[in-house]
Amino acid sequence: MAKKNKVVFDSLVTRDKNIIELIEKVGVITREQVQRVLFKNVHQNIPMRRLSYLSENKLIKRAYYQIEEHKNVYVYYLGKKPSKRNIRHEITVTEFITNVMAITDVLEVNTHYVLGDIIADGYIKYRDSEGKIRRLLLEVQLSNRVGDCINKYNDIKKIILDNRSGWQTIPRLIVITDLEHNNEQLKHMKVKYDTTDMENLRELLF
């Protein structure tokens, strides 16, 4: 963050800082997604005003995108402007992450997560309903074959031993897709599927 913006950031109220920190974690986000995590049970005008304030003071950026056939929204981000070609994929990743954050205690979040020679769309470390620490890797597949995003995890056990020796268990792999698939599974890793509607999140997580 530039020095001038850091001075402004330090003077912000906590809720505005929380918005910026959330965008830093997920990369891109919509008003609805911000509200899901940080402004539950309030009118949508409240997060809209905060996002407008942060945009006008150049602490965050925004651009207007068509993310579905009949859905155009402002997308908020910090760095390079997201490409129109990838915006639906990136927003779907954020949709999953913010839905998880809304229903459980999330301890760590990364997008474009590098694990050995694998780059996952997302990584979440969270605490389940019994207080147990769990991890998941996320793949969002909106085009191409679903198997393409599964096969890169064939050597996941060796990759974890080489790169994450502190992990006690192998994380589950969550695949979000509306494409046809055969419920492909892996030898050393549990794979769970859901559609982009994400109606089965509790089953995926717990």
mmCIF file with all atom_site columns, N, CA and C in Angstrom, residues 2-60:
data_model
loop_
_atom_site.group_PDB
_atom_site.id
_atom_site.type_symbol
_atom_site.label_atom_id
_atom_site.label_alt_id
_atom_site.label_comp_id
_atom_site.label_asym_id
_atom_site.label_entity_id
_atom_site.label_seq_id
_atom_site.pdbx_PDB_ins_code
_atom_site.Cartn_x
_atom_site.Cartn_y
_atom_site.Cartn_z
_atom_site.occupancy
_atom_site.B_iso_or_equiv
_atom_site.pdbx_formal_charge
_atom_site.auth_seq_id
_atom_site.auth_comp_id
_atom_site.auth_asym_id
_atom_site.auth_atom_id
_atom_site.pdbx_PDB_model_num
ATOM 1   N N  . ALA A 1 2  ? 0.573   2.209   -0.861 1.00 0.00 ? 2  ALA A N  1
ATOM 2   C CA . ALA A 1 2  ? 1.361   3.436   -0.949 1.00 0.00 ? 2  ALA A CA 1
ATOM 3   C C  . ALA A 1 2  ? 1.331   4.183   0.383  1.00 0.00 ? 2  ALA A C  1
ATOM 4   N N  . LYS A 1 3  ? 2.402   5.003   0.624  1.00 0.00 ? 3  LYS A N  1
ATOM 5   C CA . LYS A 1 3  ? 2.540   5.677   1.911  1.00 0.00 ? 3  LYS A CA 1
ATOM 6   C C  . LYS A 1 3  ? 1.333   6.556   2.212  1.00 0.00 ? 3  LYS A C  1
ATOM 7   N N  . LYS A 1 4  ? 0.879   7.317   1.221  1.00 0.00 ? 4  LYS A N  1
ATOM 8   C CA . LYS A 1 4  ? -0.260  8.212   1.437  1.00 0.00 ? 4  LYS A CA 1
ATOM 9   C C  . LYS A 1 4  ? -1.493  7.398   1.809  1.00 0.00 ? 4  LYS A C  1
ATOM 10  N N  . ASN A 1 5  ? -1.732  6.302   1.085  1.00 0.00 ? 5  ASN A N  1
ATOM 11  C CA . ASN A 1 5  ? -2.894  5.486   1.368  1.00 0.00 ? 5  ASN A CA 1
ATOM 12  C C  . ASN A 1 5  ? -2.778  4.803   2.723  1.00 0.00 ? 5  ASN A C  1
ATOM 13  N N  . LYS A 1 6  ? -1.535  4.489   3.139  1.00 0.00 ? 6  LYS A N  1
ATOM 14  C CA . LYS A 1 6  ? -1.353  3.849   4.445  1.00 0.00 ? 6  LYS A CA 1
ATOM 15  C C  . LYS A 1 6  ? -1.760  4.801   5.562  1.00 0.00 ? 6  LYS A C  1
ATOM 16  N N  . VAL A 1 7  ? -1.461  6.082   5.399  1.00 0.00 ? 7  VAL A N  1
ATOM 17  C CA . VAL A 1 7  ? -1.869  7.070   6.399  1.00 0.00 ? 7  VAL A CA 1
ATOM 18  C C  . VAL A 1 7  ? -3.385  7.102   6.502  1.00 0.00 ? 7  VAL A C  1
ATOM 19  N N  . VAL A 1 8  ? -4.052  7.099   5.340  1.00 0.00 ? 8  VAL A N  1
ATOM 20  C CA . VAL A 1 8  ? -5.516  7.096   5.332  1.00 0.00 ? 8  VAL A CA 1
ATOM 21  C C  . VAL A 1 8  ? -6.028  5.806   5.951  1.00 0.00 ? 8  VAL A C  1
ATOM 22  N N  . PHE A 1 9  ? -5.396  4.667   5.584  1.00 0.00 ? 9  PHE A N  1
ATOM 23  C CA . PHE A 1 9  ? -5.814  3.365   6.116  1.00 0.00 ? 9  PHE A CA 1
ATOM 24  C C  . PHE A 1 9  ? -5.744  3.360   7.639  1.00 0.00 ? 9  PHE A C  1
ATOM 25  N N  . ASP A 1 10 ? -4.661  3.897   8.201  1.00 0.00 ? 10 ASP A N  1
ATOM 26  C CA . ASP A 1 10 ? -4.488  3.894   9.650  1.00 0.00 ? 10 ASP A CA 1
ATOM 27  C C  . ASP A 1 10 ? -5.562  4.706   10.361 1.00 0.00 ? 10 ASP A C  1
ATOM 28  N N  . SER A 1 11 ? -6.168  5.651   9.646  1.00 0.00 ? 11 SER A N  1
ATOM 29  C CA . SER A 1 11 ? -7.186  6.499   10.261 1.00 0.00 ? 11 SER A CA 1
ATOM 30  C C  . SER A 1 11 ? -8.601  5.947   10.084 1.00 0.00 ? 11 SER A C  1
ATOM 31  N N  . LEU A 1 12 ? -8.728  4.846   9.363  1.00 0.00 ? 12 LEU A N  1
ATOM 32  C CA . LEU A 1 12 ? -10.048 4.283   9.083  1.00 0.00 ? 12 LEU A CA 1
ATOM 33  C C  . LEU A 1 12 ? -10.632 3.610   10.318 1.00 0.00 ? 12 LEU A C  1
ATOM 34  N N  . VAL A 1 13 ? -11.962 3.542   10.330 1.00 0.00 ? 13 VAL A N  1
ATOM 35  C CA . VAL A 1 13 ? -12.635 2.765   11.374 1.00 0.00 ? 13 VAL A CA 1
ATOM 36  C C  . VAL A 1 13 ? -12.430 1.287   11.081 1.00 0.00 ? 13 VAL A C  1
ATOM 37  N N  . THR A 1 14 ? -12.661 0.464   12.091 1.00 0.00 ? 14 THR A N  1
ATOM 38  C CA . THR A 1 14 ? -12.365 -0.971  11.987 1.00 0.00 ? 14 THR A CA 1
ATOM 39  C C  . THR A 1 14 ? -13.100 -1.631  10.834 1.00 0.00 ? 14 THR A C  1
ATOM 40  N N  . ARG A 1 15 ? -14.375 -1.306  10.629 1.00 0.00 ? 15 ARG A N  1
ATOM 41  C CA . ARG A 1 15 ? -15.144 -1.991  9.588  1.00 0.00 ? 15 ARG A CA 1
ATOM 42  C C  . ARG A 1 15 ? -14.584 -1.710  8.197  1.00 0.00 ? 15 ARG A C  1
ATOM 43  N N  . ASP A 1 16 ? -14.045 -0.496  7.979  1.00 0.00 ? 16 ASP A N  1
ATOM 44  C CA . ASP A 1 16 ? -13.455 -0.189  6.679  1.00 0.00 ? 16 ASP A CA 1
ATOM 45  C C  . ASP A 1 16 ? -12.138 -0.940  6.493  1.00 0.00 ? 16 ASP A C  1
ATOM 46  N N  . LYS A 1 17 ? -11.351 -1.030  7.560  1.00 0.00 ? 17 LYS A N  1
ATOM 47  C CA . LYS A 1 17 ? -10.124 -1.818  7.499  1.00 0.00 ? 17 LYS A CA 1
ATOM 48  C C  . LYS A 1 17 ? -10.443 -3.281  7.203  1.00 0.00 ? 17 LYS A C  1
ATOM 49  N N  . ASN A 1 18 ? -11.519 -3.771  7.814  1.00 0.00 ? 18 ASN A N  1
ATOM 50  C CA . ASN A 1 18 ? -11.906 -5.169  7.595  1.00 0.00 ? 18 ASN A CA 1
ATOM 51  C C  . ASN A 1 18 ? -12.278 -5.427  6.142  1.00 0.00 ? 18 ASN A C  1
ATOM 52  N N  . ILE A 1 19 ? -12.908 -4.458  5.500  1.00 0.00 ? 19 ILE A N  1
ATOM 53  C CA . ILE A 1 19 ? -13.252 -4.603  4.077  1.00 0.00 ? 19 ILE A CA 1
ATOM 54  C C  . ILE A 1 19 ? -11.979 -4.733  3.246  1.00 0.00 ? 19 ILE A C  1
ATOM 55  N N  . ILE A 1 20 ? -11.021 -3.835  3.481  1.00 0.00 ? 20 ILE A N  1
ATOM 56  C CA . ILE A 1 20 ? -9.771  -3.867  2.716  1.00 0.00 ? 20 ILE A CA 1
ATOM 57  C C  . ILE A 1 20 ? -9.030  -5.172  2.948  1.00 0.00 ? 20 ILE A C  1
ATOM 58  N N  . GLU A 1 21 ? -8.979  -5.612  4.188  1.00 0.00 ? 21 GLU A N  1
ATOM 59  C CA . GLU A 1 21 ? -8.277  -6.858  4.501  1.00 0.00 ? 21 GLU A CA 1
ATOM 60  C C  . GLU A 1 21 ? -8.962  -8.057  3.865  1.00 0.00 ? 21 GLU A C  1
ATOM 61  N N  . LEU A 1 22 ? -10.290 -8.029  3.784  1.00 0.00 ? 22 LEU A N  1
ATOM 62  C CA . LEU A 1 22 ? -11.016 -9.110  3.116  1.00 0.00 ? 22 LEU A CA 1
ATOM 63  C C  . LEU A 1 22 ? -10.693 -9.137  1.625  1.00 0.00 ? 22 LEU A C  1
ATOM 64  N N  . ILE A 1 23 ? -10.646 -7.966  0.994  1.00 0.00 ? 23 ILE A N  1
ATOM 65  C CA . ILE A 1 23 ? -10.306 -7.906  -0.433 1.00 0.00 ? 23 ILE A CA 1
ATOM 66  C C  . ILE A 1 23 ? -8.875  -8.395  -0.657 1.00 0.00 ? 23 ILE A C  1
ATOM 67  N N  . GLU A 1 24 ? -7.973  -8.067  0.257  1.00 0.00 ? 24 GLU A N  1
ATOM 68  C CA . GLU A 1 24 ? -6.595  -8.560  0.150  1.00 0.00 ? 24 GLU A CA 1
ATOM 69  C C  . GLU A 1 24 ? -6.558  -10.081 0.148  1.00 0.00 ? 24 GLU A C  1
ATOM 70  N N  . LYS A 1 25 ? -7.431  -10.711 0.906  1.00 0.00 ? 25 LYS A N  1
ATOM 71  C CA . LYS A 1 25 ? -7.448  -12.166 1.005  1.00 0.00 ? 25 LYS A CA 1
ATOM 72  C C  . LYS A 1 25 ? -8.012  -12.828 -0.246 1.00 0.00 ? 25 LYS A C  1
ATOM 73  N N  . VAL A 1 26 ? -9.094  -12.275 -0.797 1.00 0.00 ? 26 VAL A N  1
ATOM 74  C CA . VAL A 1 26 ? -9.796  -12.971 -1.887 1.00 0.00 ? 26 VAL A CA 1
ATOM 75  C C  . VAL A 1 26 ? -9.477  -12.419 -3.276 1.00 0.00 ? 26 VAL A C  1
ATOM 76  N N  . GLY A 1 27 ? -8.969  -11.208 -3.358 1.00 0.00 ? 27 GLY A N  1
ATOM 77  C CA . GLY A 1 27 ? -8.587  -10.646 -4.662 1.00 0.00 ? 27 GLY A CA 1
ATOM 78  C C  . GLY A 1 27 ? -9.658  -9.799  -5.305 1.00 0.00 ? 27 GLY A C  1
ATOM 79  N N  . VAL A 1 28 ? -10.839 -10.362 -5.492 1.00 0.00 ? 28 VAL A N  1
ATOM 80  C CA . VAL A 1 28 ? -11.975 -9.627  -6.071 1.00 0.00 ? 28 VAL A CA 1
ATOM 81  C C  . VAL A 1 28 ? -13.214 -9.951  -5.255 1.00 0.00 ? 28 VAL A C  1
ATOM 82  N N  . ILE A 1 29 ? -14.149 -9.006  -5.208 1.00 0.00 ? 29 ILE A N  1
ATOM 83  C CA . ILE A 1 29 ? -15.332 -9.230  -4.368 1.00 0.00 ? 29 ILE A CA 1
ATOM 84  C C  . ILE A 1 29 ? -16.464 -8.314  -4.799 1.00 0.00 ? 29 ILE A C  1
ATOM 85  N N  . THR A 1 30 ? -17.693 -8.746  -4.560 1.00 0.00 ? 30 THR A N  1
ATOM 86  C CA . THR A 1 30 ? -18.875 -7.932  -4.830 1.00 0.00 ? 30 THR A CA 1
ATOM 87  C C  . THR A 1 30 ? -19.438 -7.394  -3.516 1.00 0.00 ? 30 THR A C  1
ATOM 88  N N  . ARG A 1 31 ? -20.353 -6.444  -3.630 1.00 0.00 ? 31 ARG A N  1
ATOM 89  C CA . ARG A 1 31 ? -21.014 -5.910  -2.439 1.00 0.00 ? 31 ARG A CA 1
ATOM 90  C C  . ARG A 1 31 ? -21.722 -7.025  -1.675 1.00 0.00 ? 31 ARG A C  1
ATOM 91  N N  . GLU A 1 32 ? -22.411 -7.892  -2.379 1.00 0.00 ? 32 GLU A N  1
ATOM 92  C CA . GLU A 1 32 ? -23.146 -8.983  -1.737 1.00 0.00 ? 32 GLU A CA 1
ATOM 93  C C  . GLU A 1 32 ? -22.212 -9.888  -0.928 1.00 0.00 ? 32 GLU A C  1
ATOM 94  N N  . GLN A 1 33 ? -21.039 -10.155 -1.470 1.00 0.00 ? 33 GLN A N  1
ATOM 95  C CA . GLN A 1 33 ? -20.084 -11.018 -0.782 1.00 0.00 ? 33 GLN A CA 1
ATOM 96  C C  . GLN A 1 33 ? -19.489 -10.334 0.448  1.00 0.00 ? 33 GLN A C  1
ATOM 97  N N  . VAL A 1 34 ? -19.208 -9.040  0.332  1.00 0.00 ? 34 VAL A N  1
ATOM 98  C CA . VAL A 1 34 ? -18.746 -8.274  1.495  1.00 0.00 ? 34 VAL A CA 1
ATOM 99  C C  . VAL A 1 34 ? -19.801 -8.321  2.598  1.00 0.00 ? 34 VAL A C  1
ATOM 100 N N  . GLN A 1 35 ? -21.043 -8.113  2.216  1.00 0.00 ? 35 GLN A N  1
ATOM 101 C CA . GLN A 1 35 ? -22.124 -8.081  3.199  1.00 0.00 ? 35 GLN A CA 1
ATOM 102 C C  . GLN A 1 35 ? -22.274 -9.436  3.886  1.00 0.00 ? 35 GLN A C  1
ATOM 103 N N  . ARG A 1 36 ? -22.104 -10.508 3.148  1.00 0.00 ? 36 ARG A N  1
ATOM 104 C CA . ARG A 1 36 ? -22.250 -11.862 3.709  1.00 0.00 ? 36 ARG A CA 1
ATOM 105 C C  . ARG A 1 36 ? -21.290 -12.093 4.876  1.00 0.00 ? 36 ARG A C  1
ATOM 106 N N  . VAL A 1 37 ? -20.095 -11.542 4.781  1.00 0.00 ? 37 VAL A N  1
ATOM 107 C CA . VAL A 1 37 ? -19.066 -11.791 5.796  1.00 0.00 ? 37 VAL A CA 1
ATOM 108 C C  . VAL A 1 37 ? -19.042 -10.717 6.877  1.00 0.00 ? 37 VAL A C  1
ATOM 109 N N  . LEU A 1 38 ? -19.167 -9.449  6.473  1.00 0.00 ? 38 LEU A N  1
ATOM 110 C CA . LEU A 1 38 ? -18.898 -8.346  7.408  1.00 0.00 ? 38 LEU A CA 1
ATOM 111 C C  . LEU A 1 38 ? -20.121 -7.533  7.823  1.00 0.00 ? 38 LEU A C  1
ATOM 112 N N  . PHE A 1 39 ? -21.223 -7.638  7.078  1.00 0.00 ? 39 PHE A N  1
ATOM 113 C CA . PHE A 1 39 ? -22.390 -6.804  7.365  1.00 0.00 ? 39 PHE A CA 1
ATOM 114 C C  . PHE A 1 39 ? -23.664 -7.639  7.389  1.00 0.00 ? 39 PHE A C  1
ATOM 115 N N  . LYS A 1 40 ? -23.655 -8.700  8.158  1.00 0.00 ? 40 LYS A N  1
ATOM 116 C CA . LYS A 1 40 ? -24.824 -9.576  8.245  1.00 0.00 ? 40 LYS A CA 1
ATOM 117 C C  . LYS A 1 40 ? -25.997 -8.834  8.883  1.00 0.00 ? 40 LYS A C  1
ATOM 118 N N  . ASN A 1 41 ? -27.179 -9.124  8.375  1.00 0.00 ? 41 ASN A N  1
ATOM 119 C CA . ASN A 1 41 ? -28.422 -8.634  8.981  1.00 0.00 ? 41 ASN A CA 1
ATOM 120 C C  . ASN A 1 41 ? -28.539 -7.116  9.003  1.00 0.00 ? 41 ASN A C  1
ATOM 121 N N  . VAL A 1 42 ? -27.938 -6.454  8.007  1.00 0.00 ? 42 VAL A N  1
ATOM 122 C CA . VAL A 1 42 ? -28.145 -5.015  7.864  1.00 0.00 ? 42 VAL A CA 1
ATOM 123 C C  . VAL A 1 42 ? -28.586 -4.728  6.429  1.00 0.00 ? 42 VAL A C  1
ATOM 124 N N  . HIS A 1 43 ? -29.115 -3.544  6.208  1.00 0.00 ? 43 HIS A N  1
ATOM 125 C CA . HIS A 1 43 ? -29.554 -3.174  4.863  1.00 0.00 ? 43 HIS A CA 1
ATOM 126 C C  . HIS A 1 43 ? -28.354 -3.057  3.931  1.00 0.00 ? 43 HIS A C  1
ATOM 127 N N  . GLN A 1 44 ? -28.550 -3.402  2.668  1.00 0.00 ? 44 GLN A N  1
ATOM 128 C CA . GLN A 1 44 ? -27.445 -3.397  1.711  1.00 0.00 ? 44 GLN A CA 1
ATOM 129 C C  . GLN A 1 44 ? -26.856 -2.010  1.487  1.00 0.00 ? 44 GLN A C  1
ATOM 130 N N  . ASN A 1 45 ? -27.599 -0.974  1.824  1.00 0.00 ? 45 ASN A N  1
ATOM 131 C CA . ASN A 1 45 ? -27.076 0.386   1.648  1.00 0.00 ? 45 ASN A CA 1
ATOM 132 C C  . ASN A 1 45 ? -25.851 0.655   2.520  1.00 0.00 ? 45 ASN A C  1
ATOM 133 N N  . ILE A 1 46 ? -25.757 -0.028  3.656  1.00 0.00 ? 46 ILE A N  1
ATOM 134 C CA . ILE A 1 46 ? -24.638 0.219   4.567  1.00 0.00 ? 46 ILE A CA 1
ATOM 135 C C  . ILE A 1 46 ? -23.315 -0.238  3.949  1.00 0.00 ? 46 ILE A C  1
ATOM 136 N N  . PRO A 1 47 ? -23.176 -1.508  3.511  1.00 0.00 ? 47 PRO A N  1
ATOM 137 C CA . PRO A 1 47 ? -21.924 -1.870  2.847  1.00 0.00 ? 47 PRO A CA 1
ATOM 138 C C  . PRO A 1 47 ? -21.699 -1.104  1.547  1.00 0.00 ? 47 PRO A C  1
ATOM 139 N N  . MET A 1 48 ? -22.783 -0.752  0.845  1.00 0.00 ? 48 MET A N  1
ATOM 140 C CA . MET A 1 48 ? -22.629 0.031   -0.390 1.00 0.00 ? 48 MET A CA 1
ATOM 141 C C  . MET A 1 48 ? -21.985 1.381   -0.104 1.00 0.00 ? 48 MET A C  1
ATOM 142 N N  . ARG A 1 49 ? -22.406 2.027   0.973  1.00 0.00 ? 49 ARG A N  1
ATOM 143 C CA . ARG A 1 49 ? -21.832 3.332   1.331  1.00 0.00 ? 49 ARG A CA 1
ATOM 144 C C  . ARG A 1 49 ? -20.359 3.204   1.707  1.00 0.00 ? 49 ARG A C  1
ATOM 145 N N  . ARG A 1 50 ? -20.026 2.154   2.456  1.00 0.00 ? 50 ARG A N  1
ATOM 146 C CA . ARG A 1 50 ? -18.627 1.977   2.856  1.00 0.00 ? 50 ARG A CA 1
ATOM 147 C C  . ARG A 1 50 ? -17.749 1.694   1.637  1.00 0.00 ? 50 ARG A C  1
ATOM 148 N N  . LEU A 1 51 ? -18.223 0.869   0.727  1.00 0.00 ? 51 LEU A N  1
ATOM 149 C CA . LEU A 1 51 ? -17.458 0.549   -0.480 1.00 0.00 ? 51 LEU A CA 1
ATOM 150 C C  . LEU A 1 51 ? -17.290 1.785   -1.360 1.00 0.00 ? 51 LEU A C  1
ATOM 151 N N  . SER A 1 52 ? -18.334 2.591   -1.451 1.00 0.00 ? 52 SER A N  1
ATOM 152 C CA . SER A 1 52 ? -18.239 3.831   -2.229 1.00 0.00 ? 52 SER A CA 1
ATOM 153 C C  . SER A 1 52 ? -17.229 4.780   -1.614 1.00 0.00 ? 52 SER A C  1
ATOM 154 N N  . TYR A 1 53 ? -17.256 4.894   -0.299 1.00 0.00 ? 53 TYR A N  1
ATOM 155 C CA . TYR A 1 53 ? -16.309 5.763   0.400  1.00 0.00 ? 53 TYR A CA 1
ATOM 156 C C  . TYR A 1 53 ? -14.872 5.317   0.150  1.00 0.00 ? 53 TYR A C  1
ATOM 157 N N  . LEU A 1 54 ? -14.619 4.029   0.267  1.00 0.00 ? 54 LEU A N  1
ATOM 158 C CA . LEU A 1 54 ? -13.266 3.506   0.064  1.00 0.00 ? 54 LEU A CA 1
ATOM 159 C C  . LEU A 1 54 ? -12.824 3.676   -1.392 1.00 0.00 ? 54 LEU A C  1
ATOM 160 N N  . SER A 1 55 ? -13.755 3.516   -2.319 1.00 0.00 ? 55 SER A N  1
ATOM 161 C CA . SER A 1 55 ? -13.430 3.714   -3.744 1.00 0.00 ? 55 SER A CA 1
ATOM 162 C C  . SER A 1 55 ? -13.105 5.167   -4.032 1.00 0.00 ? 55 SER A C  1
ATOM 163 N N  . GLU A 1 56 ? -13.924 6.064   -3.510 1.00 0.00 ? 56 GLU A N  1
ATOM 164 C CA . GLU A 1 56 ? -13.722 7.498   -3.760 1.00 0.00 ? 56 GLU A CA 1
ATOM 165 C C  . GLU A 1 56 ? -12.406 7.998   -3.165 1.00 0.00 ? 56 GLU A C  1
ATOM 166 N N  . ASN A 1 57 ? -11.948 7.367   -2.088 1.00 0.00 ? 57 ASN A N  1
ATOM 167 C CA . ASN A 1 57 ? -10.681 7.746   -1.471 1.00 0.00 ? 57 ASN A CA 1
ATOM 168 C C  . ASN A 1 57 ? -9.508  6.921   -1.989 1.00 0.00 ? 57 ASN A C  1
ATOM 169 N N  . LYS A 1 58 ? -9.770  6.162   -3.054 1.00 0.00 ? 58 LYS A N  1
ATOM 170 C CA . LYS A 1 58 ? -8.733  5.405   -3.771 1.00 0.00 ? 58 LYS A CA 1
ATOM 171 C C  . LYS A 1 58 ? -8.009  4.383   -2.891 1.00 0.00 ? 58 LYS A C  1
ATOM 172 N N  . LEU A 1 59 ? -8.723  3.885   -1.883 1.00 0.00 ? 59 LEU A N  1
ATOM 173 C CA . LEU A 1 59 ? -8.169  2.809   -1.067 1.00 0.00 ? 59 LEU A CA 1
ATOM 174 C C  . LEU A 1 59 ? -8.497  1.444   -1.657 1.00 0.00 ? 59 LEU A C  1
ATOM 175 N N  . ILE A 1 60 ? -9.551  1.399   -2.447 1.00 0.00 ? 60 ILE A N  1
ATOM 176 C CA . ILE A 1 60 ? -9.880  0.211   -3.235 1.00 0.00 ? 60 ILE A CA 1
ATOM 177 C C  . ILE A 1 60 ? -10.292 0.685   -4.621 1.00 0.00 ? 60 ILE A C  1
#
